[in-house]
XYZ file of C-alpha atoms in Angstrom:
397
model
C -31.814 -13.029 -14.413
C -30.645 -9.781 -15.801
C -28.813 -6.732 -13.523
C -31.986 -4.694 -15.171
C -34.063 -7.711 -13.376
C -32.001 -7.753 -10.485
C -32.062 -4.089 -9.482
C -34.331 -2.240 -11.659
C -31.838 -0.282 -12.720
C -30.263 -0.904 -16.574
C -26.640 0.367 -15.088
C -25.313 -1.447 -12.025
C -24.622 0.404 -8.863
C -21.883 0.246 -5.836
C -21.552 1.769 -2.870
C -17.352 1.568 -1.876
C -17.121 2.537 1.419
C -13.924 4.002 1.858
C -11.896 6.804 -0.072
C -8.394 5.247 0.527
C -6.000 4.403 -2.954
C -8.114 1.237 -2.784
C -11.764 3.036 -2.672
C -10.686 5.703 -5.275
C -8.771 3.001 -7.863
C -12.053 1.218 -7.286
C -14.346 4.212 -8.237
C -12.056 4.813 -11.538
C -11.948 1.473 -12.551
C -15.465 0.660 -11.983
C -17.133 3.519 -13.990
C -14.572 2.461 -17.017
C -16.612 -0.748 -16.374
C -19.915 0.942 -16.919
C -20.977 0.805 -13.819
C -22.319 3.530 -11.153
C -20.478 4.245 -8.309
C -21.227 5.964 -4.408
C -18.244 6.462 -2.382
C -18.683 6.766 1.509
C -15.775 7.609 3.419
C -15.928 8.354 7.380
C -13.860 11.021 7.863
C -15.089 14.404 7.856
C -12.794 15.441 5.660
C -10.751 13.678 2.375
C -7.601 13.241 4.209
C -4.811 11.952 2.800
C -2.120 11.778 4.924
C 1.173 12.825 5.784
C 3.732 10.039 4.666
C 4.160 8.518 1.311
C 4.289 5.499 -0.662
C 6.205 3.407 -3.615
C 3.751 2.608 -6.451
C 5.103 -0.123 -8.588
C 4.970 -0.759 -12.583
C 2.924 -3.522 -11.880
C -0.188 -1.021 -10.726
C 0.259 1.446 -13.423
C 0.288 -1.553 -15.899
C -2.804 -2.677 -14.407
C -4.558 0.322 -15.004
C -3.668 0.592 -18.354
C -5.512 -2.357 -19.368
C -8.603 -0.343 -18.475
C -7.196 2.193 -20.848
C -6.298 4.519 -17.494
C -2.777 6.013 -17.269
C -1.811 7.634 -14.190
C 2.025 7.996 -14.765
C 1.742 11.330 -16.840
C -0.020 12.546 -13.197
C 2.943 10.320 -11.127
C 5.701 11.664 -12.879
C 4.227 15.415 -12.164
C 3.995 15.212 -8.774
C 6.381 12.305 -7.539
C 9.636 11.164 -8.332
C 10.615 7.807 -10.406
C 13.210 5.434 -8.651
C 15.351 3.194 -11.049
C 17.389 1.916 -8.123
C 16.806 0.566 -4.943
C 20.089 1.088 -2.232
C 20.893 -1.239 0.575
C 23.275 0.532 2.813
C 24.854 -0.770 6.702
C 23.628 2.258 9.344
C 26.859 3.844 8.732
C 25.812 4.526 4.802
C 28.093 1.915 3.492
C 26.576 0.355 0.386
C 25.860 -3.388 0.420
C 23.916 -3.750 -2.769
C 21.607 -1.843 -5.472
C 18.787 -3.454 -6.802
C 18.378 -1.929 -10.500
C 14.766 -1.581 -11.276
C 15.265 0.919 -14.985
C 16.116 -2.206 -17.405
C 12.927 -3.561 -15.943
C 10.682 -0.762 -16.125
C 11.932 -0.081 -19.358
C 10.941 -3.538 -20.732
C 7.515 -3.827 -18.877
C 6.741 -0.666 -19.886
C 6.141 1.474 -16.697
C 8.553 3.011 -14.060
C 8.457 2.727 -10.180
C 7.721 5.723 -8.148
C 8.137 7.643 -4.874
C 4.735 9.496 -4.509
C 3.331 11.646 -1.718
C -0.113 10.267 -0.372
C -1.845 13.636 -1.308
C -0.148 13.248 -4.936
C -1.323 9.777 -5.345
C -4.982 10.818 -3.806
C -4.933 13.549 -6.258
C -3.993 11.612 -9.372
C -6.738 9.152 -8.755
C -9.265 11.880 -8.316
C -7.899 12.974 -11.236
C -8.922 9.410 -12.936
C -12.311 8.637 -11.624
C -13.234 12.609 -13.252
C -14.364 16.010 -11.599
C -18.541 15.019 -11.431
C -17.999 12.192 -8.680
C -18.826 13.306 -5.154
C -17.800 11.706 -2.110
C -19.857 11.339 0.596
C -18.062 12.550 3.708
C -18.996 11.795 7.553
C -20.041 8.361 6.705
C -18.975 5.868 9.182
C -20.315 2.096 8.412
C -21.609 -0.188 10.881
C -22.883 -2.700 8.801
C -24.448 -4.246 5.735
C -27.106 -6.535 4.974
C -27.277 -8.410 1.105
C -30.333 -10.008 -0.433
C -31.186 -11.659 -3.749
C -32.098 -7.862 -5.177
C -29.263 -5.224 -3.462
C -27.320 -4.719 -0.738
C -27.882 -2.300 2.036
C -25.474 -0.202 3.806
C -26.296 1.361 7.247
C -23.988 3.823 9.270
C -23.133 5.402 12.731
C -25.617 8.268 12.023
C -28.423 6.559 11.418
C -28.895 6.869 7.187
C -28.808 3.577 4.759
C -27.616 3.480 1.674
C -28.700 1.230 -1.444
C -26.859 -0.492 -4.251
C -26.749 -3.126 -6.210
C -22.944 -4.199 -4.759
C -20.502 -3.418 -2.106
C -17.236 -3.093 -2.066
C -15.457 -2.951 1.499
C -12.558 -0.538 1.031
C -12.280 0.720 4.621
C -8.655 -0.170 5.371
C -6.738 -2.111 7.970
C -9.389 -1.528 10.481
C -12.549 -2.372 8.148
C -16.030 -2.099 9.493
C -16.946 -4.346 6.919
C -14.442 -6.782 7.508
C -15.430 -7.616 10.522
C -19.042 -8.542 9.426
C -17.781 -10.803 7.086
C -15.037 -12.116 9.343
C -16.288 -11.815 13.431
C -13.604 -14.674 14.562
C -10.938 -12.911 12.507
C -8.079 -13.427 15.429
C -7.179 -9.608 14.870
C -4.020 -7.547 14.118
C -0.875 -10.174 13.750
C 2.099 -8.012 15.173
C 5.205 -7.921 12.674
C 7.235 -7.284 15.848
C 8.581 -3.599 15.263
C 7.338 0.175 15.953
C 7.868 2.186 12.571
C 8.007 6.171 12.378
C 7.176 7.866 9.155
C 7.279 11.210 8.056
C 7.971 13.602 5.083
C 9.602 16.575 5.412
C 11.937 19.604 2.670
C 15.080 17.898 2.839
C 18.008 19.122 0.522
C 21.175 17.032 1.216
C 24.474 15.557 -1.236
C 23.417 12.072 -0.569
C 19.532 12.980 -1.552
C 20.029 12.819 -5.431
C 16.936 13.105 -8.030
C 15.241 9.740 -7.620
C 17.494 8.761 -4.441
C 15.951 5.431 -2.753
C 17.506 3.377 0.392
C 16.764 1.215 3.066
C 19.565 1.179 5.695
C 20.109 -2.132 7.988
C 21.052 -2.068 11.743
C 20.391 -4.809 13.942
C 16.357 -4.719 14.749
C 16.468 -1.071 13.414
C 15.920 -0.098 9.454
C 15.763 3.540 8.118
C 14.189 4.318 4.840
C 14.933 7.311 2.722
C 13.421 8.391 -0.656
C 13.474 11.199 -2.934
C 9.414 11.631 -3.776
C 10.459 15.098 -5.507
C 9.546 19.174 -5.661
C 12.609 19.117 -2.942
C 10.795 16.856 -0.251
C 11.614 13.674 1.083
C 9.997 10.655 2.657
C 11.431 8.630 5.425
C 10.709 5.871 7.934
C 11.968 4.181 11.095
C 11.552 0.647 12.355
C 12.869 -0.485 16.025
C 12.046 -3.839 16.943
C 10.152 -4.168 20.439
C 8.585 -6.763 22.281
C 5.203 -8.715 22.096
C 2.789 -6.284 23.389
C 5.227 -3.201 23.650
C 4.096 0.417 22.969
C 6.289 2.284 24.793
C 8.686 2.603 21.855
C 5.483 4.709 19.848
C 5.594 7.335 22.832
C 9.442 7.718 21.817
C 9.373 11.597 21.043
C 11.779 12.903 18.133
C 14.816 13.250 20.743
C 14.013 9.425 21.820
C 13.905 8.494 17.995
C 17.379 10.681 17.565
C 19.449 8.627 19.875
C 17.942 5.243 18.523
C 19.521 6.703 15.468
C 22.923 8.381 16.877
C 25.997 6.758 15.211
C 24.192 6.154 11.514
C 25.022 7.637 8.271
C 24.636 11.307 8.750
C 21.901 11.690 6.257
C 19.894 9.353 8.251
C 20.707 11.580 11.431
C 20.070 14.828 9.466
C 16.272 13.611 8.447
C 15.162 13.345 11.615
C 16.660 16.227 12.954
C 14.861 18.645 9.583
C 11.776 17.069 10.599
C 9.278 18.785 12.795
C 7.983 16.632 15.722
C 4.331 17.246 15.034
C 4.232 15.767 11.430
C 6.136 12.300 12.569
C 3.184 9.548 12.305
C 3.973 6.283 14.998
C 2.622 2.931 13.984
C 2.894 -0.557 15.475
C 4.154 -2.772 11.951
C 1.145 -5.058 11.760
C -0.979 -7.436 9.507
C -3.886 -9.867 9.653
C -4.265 -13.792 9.278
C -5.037 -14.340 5.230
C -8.950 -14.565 5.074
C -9.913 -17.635 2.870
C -13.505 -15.795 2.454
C -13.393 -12.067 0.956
C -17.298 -11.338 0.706
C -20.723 -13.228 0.522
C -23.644 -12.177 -1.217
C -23.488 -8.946 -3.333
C -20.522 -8.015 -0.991
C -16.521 -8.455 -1.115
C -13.340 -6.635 0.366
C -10.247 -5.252 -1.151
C -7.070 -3.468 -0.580
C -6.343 -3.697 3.134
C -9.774 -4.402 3.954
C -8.744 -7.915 2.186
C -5.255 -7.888 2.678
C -3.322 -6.069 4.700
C 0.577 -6.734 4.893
C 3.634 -5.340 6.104
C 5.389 -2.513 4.062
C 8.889 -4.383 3.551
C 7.691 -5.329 -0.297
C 6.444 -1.727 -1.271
C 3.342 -3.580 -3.049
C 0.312 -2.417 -0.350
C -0.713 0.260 -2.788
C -0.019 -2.003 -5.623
C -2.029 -4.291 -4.870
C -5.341 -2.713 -3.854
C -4.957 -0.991 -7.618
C -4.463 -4.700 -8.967
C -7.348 -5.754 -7.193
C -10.118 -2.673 -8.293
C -8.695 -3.332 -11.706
C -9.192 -7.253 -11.393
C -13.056 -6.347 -9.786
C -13.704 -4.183 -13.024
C -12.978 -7.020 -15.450
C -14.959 -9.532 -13.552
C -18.240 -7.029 -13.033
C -18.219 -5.485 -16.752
C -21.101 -7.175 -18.440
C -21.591 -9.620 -15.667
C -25.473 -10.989 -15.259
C -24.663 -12.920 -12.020
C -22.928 -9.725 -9.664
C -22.715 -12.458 -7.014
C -20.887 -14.746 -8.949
C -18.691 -12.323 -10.799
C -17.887 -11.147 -6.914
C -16.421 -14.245 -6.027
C -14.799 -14.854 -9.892
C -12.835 -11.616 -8.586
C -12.037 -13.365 -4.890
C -10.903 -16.753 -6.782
C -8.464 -14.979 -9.082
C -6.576 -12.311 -6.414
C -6.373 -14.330 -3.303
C -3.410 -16.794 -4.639
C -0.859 -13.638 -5.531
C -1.946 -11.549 -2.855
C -1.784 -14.422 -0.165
C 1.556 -15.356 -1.612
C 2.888 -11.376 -1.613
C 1.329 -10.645 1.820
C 3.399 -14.091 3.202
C 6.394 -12.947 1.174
C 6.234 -9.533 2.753
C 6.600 -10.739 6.426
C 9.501 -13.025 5.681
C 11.533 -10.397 4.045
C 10.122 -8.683 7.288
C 11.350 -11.391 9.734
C 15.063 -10.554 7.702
C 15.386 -7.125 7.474
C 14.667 -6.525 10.833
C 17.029 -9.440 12.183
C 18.942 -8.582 15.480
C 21.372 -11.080 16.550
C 24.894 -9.993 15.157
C 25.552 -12.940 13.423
C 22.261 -13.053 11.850
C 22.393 -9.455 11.094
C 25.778 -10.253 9.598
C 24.635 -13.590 7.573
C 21.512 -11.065 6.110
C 24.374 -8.637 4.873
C 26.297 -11.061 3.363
C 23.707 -12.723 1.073
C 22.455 -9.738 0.162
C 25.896 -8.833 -1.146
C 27.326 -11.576 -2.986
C 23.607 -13.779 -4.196
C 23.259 -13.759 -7.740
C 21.625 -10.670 -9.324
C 19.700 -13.366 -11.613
C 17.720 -14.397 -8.045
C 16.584 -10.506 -7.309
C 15.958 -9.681 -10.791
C 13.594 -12.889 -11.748
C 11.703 -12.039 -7.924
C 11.350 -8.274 -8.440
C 9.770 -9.637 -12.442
C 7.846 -11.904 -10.848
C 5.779 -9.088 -8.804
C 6.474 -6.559 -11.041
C 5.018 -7.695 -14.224
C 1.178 -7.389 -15.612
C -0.903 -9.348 -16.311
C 1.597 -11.758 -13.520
C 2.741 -14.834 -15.028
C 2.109 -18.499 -14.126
């Protein structure tokens, strides 16, 4: 049976339901793919957020096979990194990852992007006549032989021929497809995020470092136009959420005694525009979708921050959906072509995320210690043939 046959419609239609870096990478990908596109998204507003994110070659080189490239837009508005520093809390340096000679031979650089940058540069790809449905809060779905229906908080339904659940961490649609999903799997830590105008010595063009305490971390980045991103982590007990009422004097003297730019970030930063989160991800789901339905992104997913790769990802997976769904007869069946070929690398990078996880934030001192010291003196060879490995597109083996 044809789509025409299917539907009744000669083009092919979904309905995304969320307008996260997942929904919108979606929308771009899948009209490249010929096929029409609805976006839903359930806030009132197309908020973007206040902190930032890495975006990795391996995303950009994705894209690119769909003949859509985003770093002229990237290196406009955010900043590329070609080095990644490890420093101790005092600023001393333990390592640099060099990221530039592999960049240079994928093809594509890293980069240090504001949310609102990123949001804009994918609006910027999916083109100026797609409208976004706003207000639009899912509650559920139902998929037949002939469509998929939508229906949501405020009564209306939608219709398509697919649906793609890009609604984030906390997915309506998710938990339709997954109801004993045993929920949010804590990474043990509270993290603090924030961007703020920062103009200091150590803050260089393209200046990127994580810096290790014991249970504590500090991030700092250089995302450009004279701004900079930064985040917190303080490990806390099972259950804990007192550390997420910490106010910016609270966060201060977690921080008292590090490197002074570390000090001088929070301190430039307004209390209002810090974001608290609990670190968090879910159980792998060995089922994505059913029907004329799937997830993707976080929806899929979700994973702790430690590899940089959550925005990556989602943008590997919308391309990956596009390539199974262009010129596909069976949408079912080129759903679950799409779950078959992205749950093995983003399985393996979400379990890969929490153990570097479990490391960074180690908090014994002679763990802490034993962490610093093989990230010191291991052989580059070891970093440089993992950071390829995740990196590089299509990904090999």
């Amino acid at each position: 049976m044809t789509q025409q046959e299917n539907s009744g419609r000669a083009t092919p239609k979904a309905l995304i339901i969320g307008a996260g870096i997942g929904g919108l990478a979606t929308a771009a990908t899948l009209r490249r793919a010929g096929i029409e596109v609805q976006i839903f998204e359930k806030a009132p507003e197309l908020r973007p957020g206040t902190t930032a994110v890495s975006l990795m070659s391996n995303a950009i080189l994705a894209l690119r096979t769909l003949d859509i490239d985003i770093a002229p837009g990237l290196a406009k508005r955010g900043e590329v990194f070609d080095e990644l520093k490890f420093r101790t809390r005092r600023g001393l340096p333990i390592r640099a990852l060099p990221f530039r000679d592999l960049a240079d031979r994928l093809g594509a650089a890293n980069y240090a992007v504001h949310r609102a940058d990123l949001q804009q540069t994918l609006l910027d790809a999916i083109g100026d006549d797609q409208e976004i449905e706003l207000n639009a809060s899912a509650t559920g779905f139902t998929t037949g032989d002939d469509g998929v229906e939508v229906t949501f908080e405020d009564g209306r339904t939608a219709t398509g021929d697919i649906l793609i659940g890009a609604d984030g961490f906390n997915s309506a649609i998710r938990r339709q497809v997954a109801p004993a999903d045993d929920g949010p799997r804590s990474g043990g830590y509270a993290c603090w995020l924030a961007t703020v105008p920062f103009d200091h010595p150590r803050l260089t063009k393209g200046y990127a470092a994580h810096y290790w305490g014991r249970g504590q971390r500090f991030g700092l980045a250089d995302i450009g136009h004279g701004r900079a991103y930064w985040w917190a982590t303080k490990n806390v007990p099972p259950g804990a959420s007192g550390h997420l009422r910490r106010g910016k004097e609270g966060l201060a003297g977690l921080f008292a005694g590090w490197a002074e730019e570390v000090r001088e970030a929070i301190r430039v930063t307004p209390e209002e525009t810090i974001v608290r989160i609990t670190a968090q991800d879910r159980p792998f789901l060995a089922r994505w979708g059913t029907g004329r339905m799937t997830l993707l992104g976080d929806a899929a997913h979700p994973m702790l921050v430690s590899l940089g790769q959550g925005a990556a990802l989602a943008i590997e997976d919308a391309v990956v959906l596009a390539q199974h769904l262009k010129g596909a007869t069976d949408l079912p069946a080129a759903l679950r072509g799409y779950e078959d070929e992205r749950r093995p690398r983003t399985e393996a990078l979400v379990g890969a995320a929490r153990a570097l996880s479990l490391t960074e934030q180690l908090e014994g001192p002679f763990s802490a210690l034993g962490r610093d010291l093989y990230f010191r003196f291991a052989p580059m060879s070891r970093f440089t043939s993992q950071n390829e490995a995740v990196l590089t597109w299509p990904p090999q083996g």
